[in-house]
Coordinates of C-alpha atoms and ligand atoms in Angstrom, one line a residue:
M852 CA 0.4 -9.8 -38.7
A853 CA -1.6 -13.0 -39.0
L854 CA -0.6 -16.0 -37.0
S855 CA -0.4 -19.0 -39.4
G856 CA -2.5 -22.0 -38.6
A857 CA -4.7 -20.0 -36.2
D858 CA -7.9 -18.0 -36.7
P859 CA -6.2 -14.6 -37.3
S860 CA -9.2 -12.7 -36.1
L861 CA -8.7 -14.2 -32.6
F862 CA -5.3 -12.5 -32.3
E863 CA -6.1 -9.2 -34.0
R864 CA -9.5 -8.2 -32.9
V865 CA -9.7 -5.5 -30.3
L866 CA -11.2 -6.3 -26.9
E867 CA -14.4 -4.3 -27.5
D868 CA -15.1 -6.4 -30.6
L869 CA -13.9 -9.8 -29.3
D870 CA -15.3 -9.7 -25.8
P871 CA -17.8 -6.9 -25.4
E872 CA -18.8 -8.0 -21.9
V873 CA -15.3 -7.6 -20.4
S874 CA -14.7 -4.5 -22.4
A875 CA -17.9 -2.9 -21.1
A876 CA -17.0 -3.8 -17.6
I877 CA -13.6 -2.1 -18.0
D878 CA -15.3 1.0 -19.5
G879 CA -17.7 0.9 -16.5
E880 CA -14.8 0.9 -14.1
L881 CA -13.0 3.7 -15.9
A882 CA -16.2 5.8 -15.7
R883 CA -16.4 4.9 -12.0
Q884 CA -12.9 6.0 -11.3
R885 CA -13.3 9.2 -13.3
S886 CA -16.4 10.2 -11.4
T887 CA -15.3 9.1 -7.9
L888 CA -13.3 11.0 -5.3
D889 CA -10.9 8.1 -4.5
L890 CA -9.9 8.3 -0.8
V891 CA -8.9 4.6 -0.5
A892 CA -5.4 5.1 1.0
S893 CA -3.9 2.1 -0.7
E894 CA -4.9 3.2 -4.2
S895 CA -3.2 5.4 -6.7
V896 CA -3.3 6.2 -10.4
P897 CA -0.8 4.2 -12.4
P898 CA 0.7 6.3 -15.2
R899 CA 0.1 5.4 -18.8
A900 CA 3.7 4.1 -19.3
V901 CA 3.2 1.7 -16.4
L902 CA -0.1 0.5 -17.8
E903 CA 1.6 0.0 -21.2
A904 CA 4.5 -2.0 -19.7
Q905 CA 2.1 -4.1 -17.6
G906 CA -0.2 -4.8 -20.5
S907 CA 2.7 -5.7 -22.9
I908 CA 3.7 -8.8 -24.8
L909 CA 6.1 -9.7 -22.0
T910 CA 3.2 -11.4 -20.3
A911 CA 3.8 -14.4 -22.7
K912 CA 7.3 -15.2 -21.4
Y913 CA 8.3 -17.9 -18.9
A914 CA 11.4 -16.9 -17.0
D915 CA 11.6 -19.0 -13.8
G916 CA 14.8 -18.0 -11.9
Y917 CA 16.9 -14.9 -11.8
P918 CA 18.8 -12.9 -14.4
G919 CA 21.7 -15.0 -15.7
R920 CA 20.3 -18.2 -14.0
R921 CA 16.9 -19.0 -15.4
D922 CA 15.3 -22.4 -16.0
Y923 CA 14.4 -21.2 -19.5
D924 CA 16.7 -20.0 -22.2
T925 CA 15.8 -17.0 -24.5
C926 CA 15.4 -14.7 -21.5
E927 CA 17.9 -12.1 -22.5
W928 CA 15.3 -9.3 -22.7
I929 CA 13.6 -10.4 -19.5
D930 CA 17.0 -10.4 -17.8
E931 CA 17.7 -6.9 -19.0
I932 CA 14.3 -5.7 -17.7
E933 CA 14.7 -7.4 -14.3
C934 CA 18.2 -6.0 -13.9
L935 CA 16.9 -2.5 -14.6
A936 CA 14.2 -3.0 -12.0
I937 CA 16.6 -4.3 -9.4
E938 CA 19.3 -1.6 -10.0
R939 CA 16.7 1.2 -10.0
A940 CA 15.1 -0.1 -6.7
K941 CA 18.5 -0.4 -5.1
A942 CA 19.5 3.1 -6.2
L943 CA 16.1 4.6 -5.2
F944 CA 16.2 3.3 -1.6
G945 CA 20.0 2.9 -1.1
A946 CA 19.6 -0.8 -0.5
D947 CA 22.2 -3.6 -0.8
H948 CA 19.9 -5.9 -2.6
A949 CA 16.4 -5.9 -4.2
N950 CA 14.1 -8.7 -5.2
V951 CA 11.4 -7.5 -7.6
Q952 CA 9.6 -10.7 -8.2
P953 CA 7.0 -10.9 -5.3
Y954 CA 3.5 -11.0 -6.8
S955 CA 2.2 -8.8 -4.0
G956 CA 3.0 -7.2 -0.6
S957 CA 1.6 -10.4 1.1
S958 CA 3.9 -12.6 -1.1
A959 CA 6.8 -10.4 -0.1
N960 CA 6.0 -10.9 3.6
A961 CA 5.6 -14.6 3.1
A962 CA 9.0 -14.8 1.4
V963 CA 10.8 -12.8 4.1
L964 CA 9.3 -15.0 6.9
H965 CA 10.3 -18.1 4.8
A966 CA 13.8 -16.7 4.5
L967 CA 14.3 -15.8 8.1
C968 CA 12.3 -18.3 10.2
E969 CA 11.7 -22.0 10.6
P970 CA 8.1 -23.2 11.0
G971 CA 7.1 -22.7 14.7
D972 CA 9.5 -19.8 15.3
V973 CA 8.1 -16.7 17.1
V974 CA 7.1 -13.7 14.9
L975 CA 6.0 -10.4 16.5
G976 CA 3.8 -8.1 14.5
F977 CA 1.4 -5.2 14.9
D978 CA -2.3 -6.1 15.6
F979 CA -4.5 -5.7 12.6
A980 CA -7.3 -3.9 14.5
H981 CA -4.7 -1.5 15.8
G982 CA -3.3 -0.7 12.4
G983 CA -1.0 -3.6 11.4
H984 CA -1.3 -6.0 8.5
P985 CA -2.7 -9.6 8.9
T986 CA 0.3 -11.1 7.1
H987 CA 2.5 -10.1 10.0
Y988 CA 0.9 -12.4 12.5
A989 CA -2.8 -13.3 12.0
A990 CA -4.1 -16.8 12.5
A991 CA -5.9 -16.8 9.2
T992 CA -2.7 -16.1 7.2
F993 CA 0.5 -18.0 6.5
A994 CA 2.1 -16.1 9.4
G995 CA -0.3 -17.4 11.9
R996 CA -0.4 -20.9 10.5
N997 CA 3.3 -21.5 10.1
Y998 CA 4.8 -19.5 13.0
R999 CA 4.0 -18.7 16.6
A1000 CA 2.8 -15.2 15.8
L1001 CA 2.1 -12.6 18.5
A1002 CA 0.9 -9.0 18.2
Y1003 CA 1.7 -5.7 19.9
H1004 CA -0.8 -2.8 20.1
V1005 CA -1.3 1.0 20.3
R1006 CA -1.6 2.7 23.6
R1007 CA -5.1 3.5 24.8
D1008 CA -4.2 7.1 25.8
N1009 CA -2.5 8.4 22.6
R1010 CA -3.2 5.6 20.0
L1011 CA 0.6 5.4 19.2
V1012 CA 2.4 2.1 19.0
D1013 CA 3.2 1.0 22.5
M1014 CA 7.0 0.6 22.2
D1015 CA 7.2 -0.6 25.9
E1016 CA 4.8 -3.4 25.0
V1017 CA 7.0 -4.3 21.9
E1018 CA 10.0 -4.4 24.2
T1019 CA 8.3 -6.5 26.9
L1020 CA 6.9 -9.0 24.4
A1021 CA 10.2 -9.2 22.5
R1022 CA 12.1 -9.9 25.7
R1023 CA 9.6 -12.5 26.9
H1024 CA 9.2 -14.4 23.6
R1025 CA 12.4 -13.7 21.7
P1026 CA 10.9 -13.5 18.2
K1027 CA 13.0 -14.5 15.2
V1028 CA 11.3 -11.7 13.2
L1029 CA 10.0 -8.4 14.5
F1030 CA 7.7 -6.6 12.1
A1031 CA 7.3 -2.9 11.9
G1032 CA 4.8 -1.4 9.4
W1033 CA 1.1 -0.7 9.0
S1034 CA -1.9 -0.4 6.9
C1035 CA -4.1 1.8 9.1
Y1036 CA -1.9 4.2 11.1
S1037 CA -1.2 7.8 10.5
R1038 CA 2.1 8.5 12.4
H1039 CA 5.8 7.7 12.0
L1040 CA 7.2 4.6 13.6
E1041 CA 10.3 4.7 15.8
F1042 CA 12.6 2.7 13.6
A1043 CA 15.7 3.2 15.8
R1044 CA 13.8 1.9 18.8
F1045 CA 12.6 -1.1 16.9
R1046 CA 16.2 -1.8 15.8
E1047 CA 17.4 -1.6 19.4
I1048 CA 14.8 -4.0 20.6
A1049 CA 15.5 -6.4 17.7
D1050 CA 19.2 -6.3 18.5
E1051 CA 18.7 -6.9 22.1
V1052 CA 16.6 -10.1 21.5
G1053 CA 18.4 -11.4 18.4
A1054 CA 15.5 -10.8 16.1
A1055 CA 15.6 -9.7 12.4
L1056 CA 13.8 -6.4 11.9
V1057 CA 11.5 -6.4 8.9
V1058 CA 9.8 -3.1 8.0
D1059 CA 6.7 -3.5 5.8
M1060 CA 6.6 -0.2 4.1
A1061 CA 3.9 -1.1 1.6
H1062 CA 2.0 2.1 2.4
F1063 CA 4.8 4.5 2.8
A1064 CA 7.4 3.3 0.3
G1065 CA 6.7 6.2 -2.0
L1066 CA 7.1 8.7 0.8
V1067 CA 10.5 7.1 1.7
A1068 CA 11.6 7.2 -2.0
A1069 CA 10.7 10.9 -2.1
K1070 CA 12.6 11.5 1.3
V1071 CA 9.5 12.9 2.9
H1072 CA 9.3 10.1 5.5
P1073 CA 11.9 8.7 7.9
D1074 CA 14.0 6.1 6.1
P1075 CA 13.6 2.6 7.5
V1076 CA 16.2 1.0 5.2
P1077 CA 19.3 1.7 7.3
F1078 CA 17.6 0.2 10.4
A1079 CA 15.9 -2.9 8.8
D1080 CA 17.3 -6.3 7.8
A1081 CA 14.6 -6.4 5.2
C1082 CA 11.9 -4.0 3.9
T1083 CA 8.9 -5.3 2.1
M1084 CA 6.7 -3.1 -0.1
T1085 CA 4.0 -2.9 -2.7
V1086 CA 4.8 -0.9 -5.8
H1087 CA 1.2 0.3 -6.4
K1088 CA 0.4 2.2 -3.3
T1089 CA 2.3 5.4 -2.6
L1090 CA 4.9 4.3 -5.2
G1091 CA 2.0 4.7 -7.6
G1092 CA 2.9 2.2 -10.2
A1093 CA 3.0 -1.5 -11.1
R1094 CA 0.7 -3.9 -9.2
G1095 CA 2.9 -6.1 -7.1
G1096 CA 5.5 -6.4 -4.4
A1097 CA 9.3 -6.1 -3.8
I1098 CA 11.8 -6.8 -1.1
L1099 CA 14.9 -4.8 -0.1
C1100 CA 17.4 -6.5 2.2
R1101 CA 21.0 -6.5 3.5
R1102 CA 23.5 -8.4 1.4
E1103 CA 24.1 -11.0 4.1
I1104 CA 20.6 -12.4 3.7
A1105 CA 20.1 -11.7 0.0
E1106 CA 20.6 -15.3 -1.1
R1107 CA 18.1 -16.6 1.5
V1108 CA 15.6 -14.0 0.4
D1109 CA 15.9 -14.8 -3.3
A1110 CA 15.6 -18.5 -2.6
A1111 CA 12.5 -17.9 -0.5
V1112 CA 10.8 -15.9 -3.3
Y1113 CA 11.7 -18.4 -6.0
P1114 CA 11.4 -21.4 -5.7
G1115 CA 10.3 -21.1 -2.1
E1116 CA 7.0 -19.2 -2.4
Q1117 CA 6.4 -18.5 -6.1
G1118 CA 6.8 -19.8 -9.6
C1119 CA 7.6 -17.8 -12.6
P1120 CA 7.9 -14.1 -12.1
L1121 CA 5.5 -11.9 -14.2
P1122 CA 7.9 -10.2 -16.7
N1123 CA 5.2 -7.7 -17.8
V1124 CA 4.9 -6.6 -14.1
T1125 CA 8.6 -6.6 -13.6
A1126 CA 8.9 -4.1 -16.6
A1127 CA 6.1 -2.0 -15.0
K1128 CA 8.0 -2.0 -11.7
A1129 CA 11.2 -0.9 -13.5
V1130 CA 9.2 2.0 -15.0
T1131 CA 7.8 2.8 -11.5
F1132 CA 11.2 2.9 -9.8
R1133 CA 12.5 5.2 -12.6
L1134 CA 9.5 7.6 -12.2
A1135 CA 9.9 7.6 -8.4
G1136 CA 13.3 9.1 -8.7
T1137 CA 12.1 12.2 -10.5
D1138 CA 11.3 15.7 -9.1
A1139 CA 7.7 15.4 -10.4
F1140 CA 7.3 12.4 -8.1
R1141 CA 8.7 14.2 -5.1
E1142 CA 6.4 17.1 -5.8
R1143 CA 3.4 14.7 -5.9
M1144 CA 4.5 13.1 -2.6
E1145 CA 4.8 16.5 -0.9
R1146 CA 1.3 17.4 -2.3
T1147 CA 0.0 14.1 -1.0
L1148 CA 1.2 14.8 2.5
Q1149 CA -0.1 18.3 2.3
G1150 CA -3.4 16.9 1.1
A1151 CA -3.7 14.5 4.0
R1152 CA -2.8 17.2 6.5
T1153 CA -5.3 19.6 5.0
M1154 CA -8.1 17.1 5.2
A1155 CA -7.1 16.3 8.8
E1156 CA -7.1 20.0 9.8
V1157 CA -10.5 20.6 8.3
L1158 CA -12.0 17.5 9.9
V1159 CA -10.5 18.4 13.3
E1160 CA -12.0 21.8 13.0
A1161 CA -15.4 20.3 12.2
E1162 CA -15.4 17.7 15.0
D1163 CA -18.1 19.4 17.1
R1164 CA -20.4 19.3 14.1
T1165 CA -19.5 15.8 12.8
K1166 CA -18.9 14.0 16.1
A1167 CA -16.2 12.2 14.1
H1168 CA -12.8 12.3 15.8
V1169 CA -9.5 12.4 13.8
V1170 CA -7.4 9.7 15.5
T1171 CA -4.2 11.2 17.1
G1172 CA -5.4 14.7 16.0
G1173 CA -3.8 14.6 12.6
T1174 CA -1.4 12.8 10.3
D1175 CA 2.3 12.5 9.3
V1176 CA 1.6 10.4 6.3
H1177 CA -0.7 10.1 3.3
Q1178 CA -3.8 8.9 5.2
L1179 CA -5.9 9.8 8.3
L1180 CA -8.1 7.7 10.5
V1181 CA -11.5 9.0 11.7
D1182 CA -13.3 7.6 14.6
L1183 CA -17.1 7.7 14.4
A1184 CA -17.7 6.3 17.9
P1185 CA -18.2 9.8 19.5
G1186 CA -21.3 10.2 17.3
G1187 CA -22.4 6.6 17.7
R1188 CA -22.2 6.0 13.9
E1189 CA -21.3 2.6 12.3
A1190 CA -18.5 3.0 9.7
R1191 CA -19.7 0.5 7.0
T1192 CA -23.2 2.1 6.9
T1193 CA -21.7 5.6 6.8
L1194 CA -19.3 4.5 4.0
G1195 CA -22.1 3.1 2.0
R1196 CA -23.7 6.5 2.1
L1197 CA -20.5 8.3 1.1
N1198 CA -20.2 5.9 -1.8
K1199 CA -23.6 7.1 -3.0
I1200 CA -22.2 10.7 -3.0
G1201 CA -19.3 9.5 -5.1
I1202 CA -16.6 9.1 -2.4
S1203 CA -14.7 5.8 -1.9
A1204 CA -12.7 5.1 1.2
N1205 CA -12.3 2.3 3.8
A1206 CA -14.4 1.3 6.8
I1207 CA -12.0 -0.2 9.4
A1208 CA -12.0 -1.5 12.9
L1209 CA -10.0 0.9 15.2
A1210 CA -8.0 0.0 18.3
Y1211 CA -10.4 -0.4 21.3
D1212 CA -13.3 -0.2 18.9
P1213 CA -16.6 -0.4 20.9
R1214 CA -18.2 -2.3 17.9
V1215 CA -17.7 -5.9 17.1
E1216 CA -16.7 -7.0 13.6
P1217 CA -18.0 -6.8 11.0
A1218 CA -19.4 -3.6 12.4
C1219 CA -16.7 -1.0 13.1
S1220 CA -16.2 2.7 13.9
G1221 CA -13.3 3.8 11.8
L1222 CA -13.0 5.4 8.4
R1223 CA -9.6 5.6 6.6
F1224 CA -9.1 8.5 4.1
G1225 CA -6.0 8.7 1.9
A1226 CA -4.8 11.5 -0.3
M1227 CA -2.7 9.5 -2.8
A1228 CA -5.1 8.9 -5.7
L1229 CA -6.4 12.4 -5.7
A1230 CA -2.8 13.8 -5.6
C1231 CA -2.0 11.7 -8.7
R1232 CA -5.0 13.3 -10.3
G1233 CA -3.5 16.8 -9.6
F1234 CA -5.4 17.8 -6.5
G1235 CA -3.7 20.4 -4.4
R1236 CA -4.4 22.1 -1.0
E1237 CA -7.4 24.0 -2.3
Q1238 CA -9.1 20.9 -3.7
F1239 CA -8.3 18.8 -0.7
A1240 CA -9.9 21.5 1.5
Q1241 CA -13.0 21.2 -0.6
V1242 CA -13.0 17.4 -0.4
A1243 CA -12.7 17.7 3.4
D1244 CA -15.6 20.2 3.5
I1245 CA -17.7 17.7 1.6
L1246 CA -16.7 15.0 4.0
S1247 CA -17.5 17.2 7.0
D1248 CA -20.9 18.1 5.6
A1249 CA -21.6 14.4 4.9
L1250 CA -20.3 13.2 8.3
A1251 CA -22.4 15.8 10.1
N1252 CA -25.4 14.0 8.4
G1253 CA -24.3 10.5 9.1
G1254 CA -22.9 10.3 5.6
E1255 CA -26.2 11.3 3.9
D1256 CA -26.6 13.9 1.2
P1257 CA -30.3 14.9 1.7
G1258 CA -30.5 17.6 -1.0
G1259 CA -28.0 16.0 -3.5
S1260 CA -25.8 19.0 -3.2
L1261 CA -22.8 17.0 -2.0
A1262 CA -22.9 14.7 -5.0
E1263 CA -23.0 17.8 -7.2
R1264 CA -19.9 19.2 -5.5
V1265 CA -18.2 15.8 -6.0
A1266 CA -19.2 15.8 -9.7
E1267 CA -17.8 19.4 -10.1
L1268 CA -14.4 18.4 -8.5
T1269 CA -14.0 15.2 -10.5
S1270 CA -14.8 16.9 -13.8
E1271 CA -12.4 19.8 -13.0
M1272 CA -9.6 17.3 -12.4
P1273 CA -10.1 14.6 -15.2
L1274 CA -8.5 11.2 -15.1
Y1275 CA -6.7 9.4 -17.9
R1276 CA -7.3 12.0 -20.6
H1277 CA -5.7 9.8 -23.2
L1278 CA -8.4 7.2 -22.9
A1279 CA -11.6 7.5 -24.7
Ligands
DSN576 N1 -3.1 -3.3 3.3 C1 -4.3 -3.2 2.5 C2 -4.7 -1.8 2.5 O1 -4.1 -1.0 3.2 O2 -5.7 -1.4 1.8 C3 -4.1 -3.9 1.3 O3 -3.5 -5.1 1.5

């Protein structure tokens, strides 16, 4: 269909033809994803249906507000889509209320703080270098700028969250919000204890489950929803779908949370992304999704077991000796290796992951000693125990060599694995 009064070719030509440079870059990224063992713990593989919804014509529509109360008319289809996303999120997690508009996990955290705190109030979160997320407390983020933000840590002896410190800091500073949740941590949190502490000091408990929302949805991880006043999440990590955030909360604070998202922190929602979130929540209720989450956990455990077994050879220590979730942390300090340099070498073999500062890291940023490996993206690709064991063997051989691949044989093994388990078969 030609658009009258406009150059029709502008609206009808395919990307490759209209903008070859962007098109080539997308093709390049597809080729990179296909040929890489993606161990970035926050990445997954969005299904075709999610990509379709997120890339749909819905992107054209303005729809500031909420279903039934928008600042724009003609939003009947957008309302239908947002209601589907909300109802599916509520049903999936057993929550009173869901807001599906946050642009990201960080926006979701900003909105929850906006809803529950006044500027200058105390917020208590988990230190970034110890595994937390900066938007819970760090000076460089809205949390640190707008609130009096404090951090708790992991214990030096067992690298688990120091719940006694959480209790002591909470009693001393009486936060308005107590954050539980992490980006770089591999064990379950004690949600019941967090709740007790929050109750004792009159804080709201916010669980940032950005990383483990998919595990919670599949019921393979302790459920924070009954304990939390609000849960924030991303929809694209273990939930494996649309790029963006969401908030679940108790009905008593629903109005405050909605007002904090819009108009408090954001403008128009992204209806195309809302549609993709609705699709994601639907998929996350299926048996196939649960099977994938179980395989993800098994994959992370398998990699941890192989790497623990190889510690004498690699001089790389699996933090806490294993994992309960989709990721594991590896400490290179015993072998004196720097993580960013090592990761650069792993990249050359065809492995992507994250270099991270660890708790009590002997190195000073930007140097660091930690590597984070996640199983999610490869589980989406179909990897099972056998393939994860092979991935961990490749990692062990590389780490024993400081990340190097002297003979090129590790890169060959990566190439074999990635071509055995192809990605996005429907794309050219
Ligand atoms: N939390 C980051 C990660 O875990 O990769 C993204 O915000």
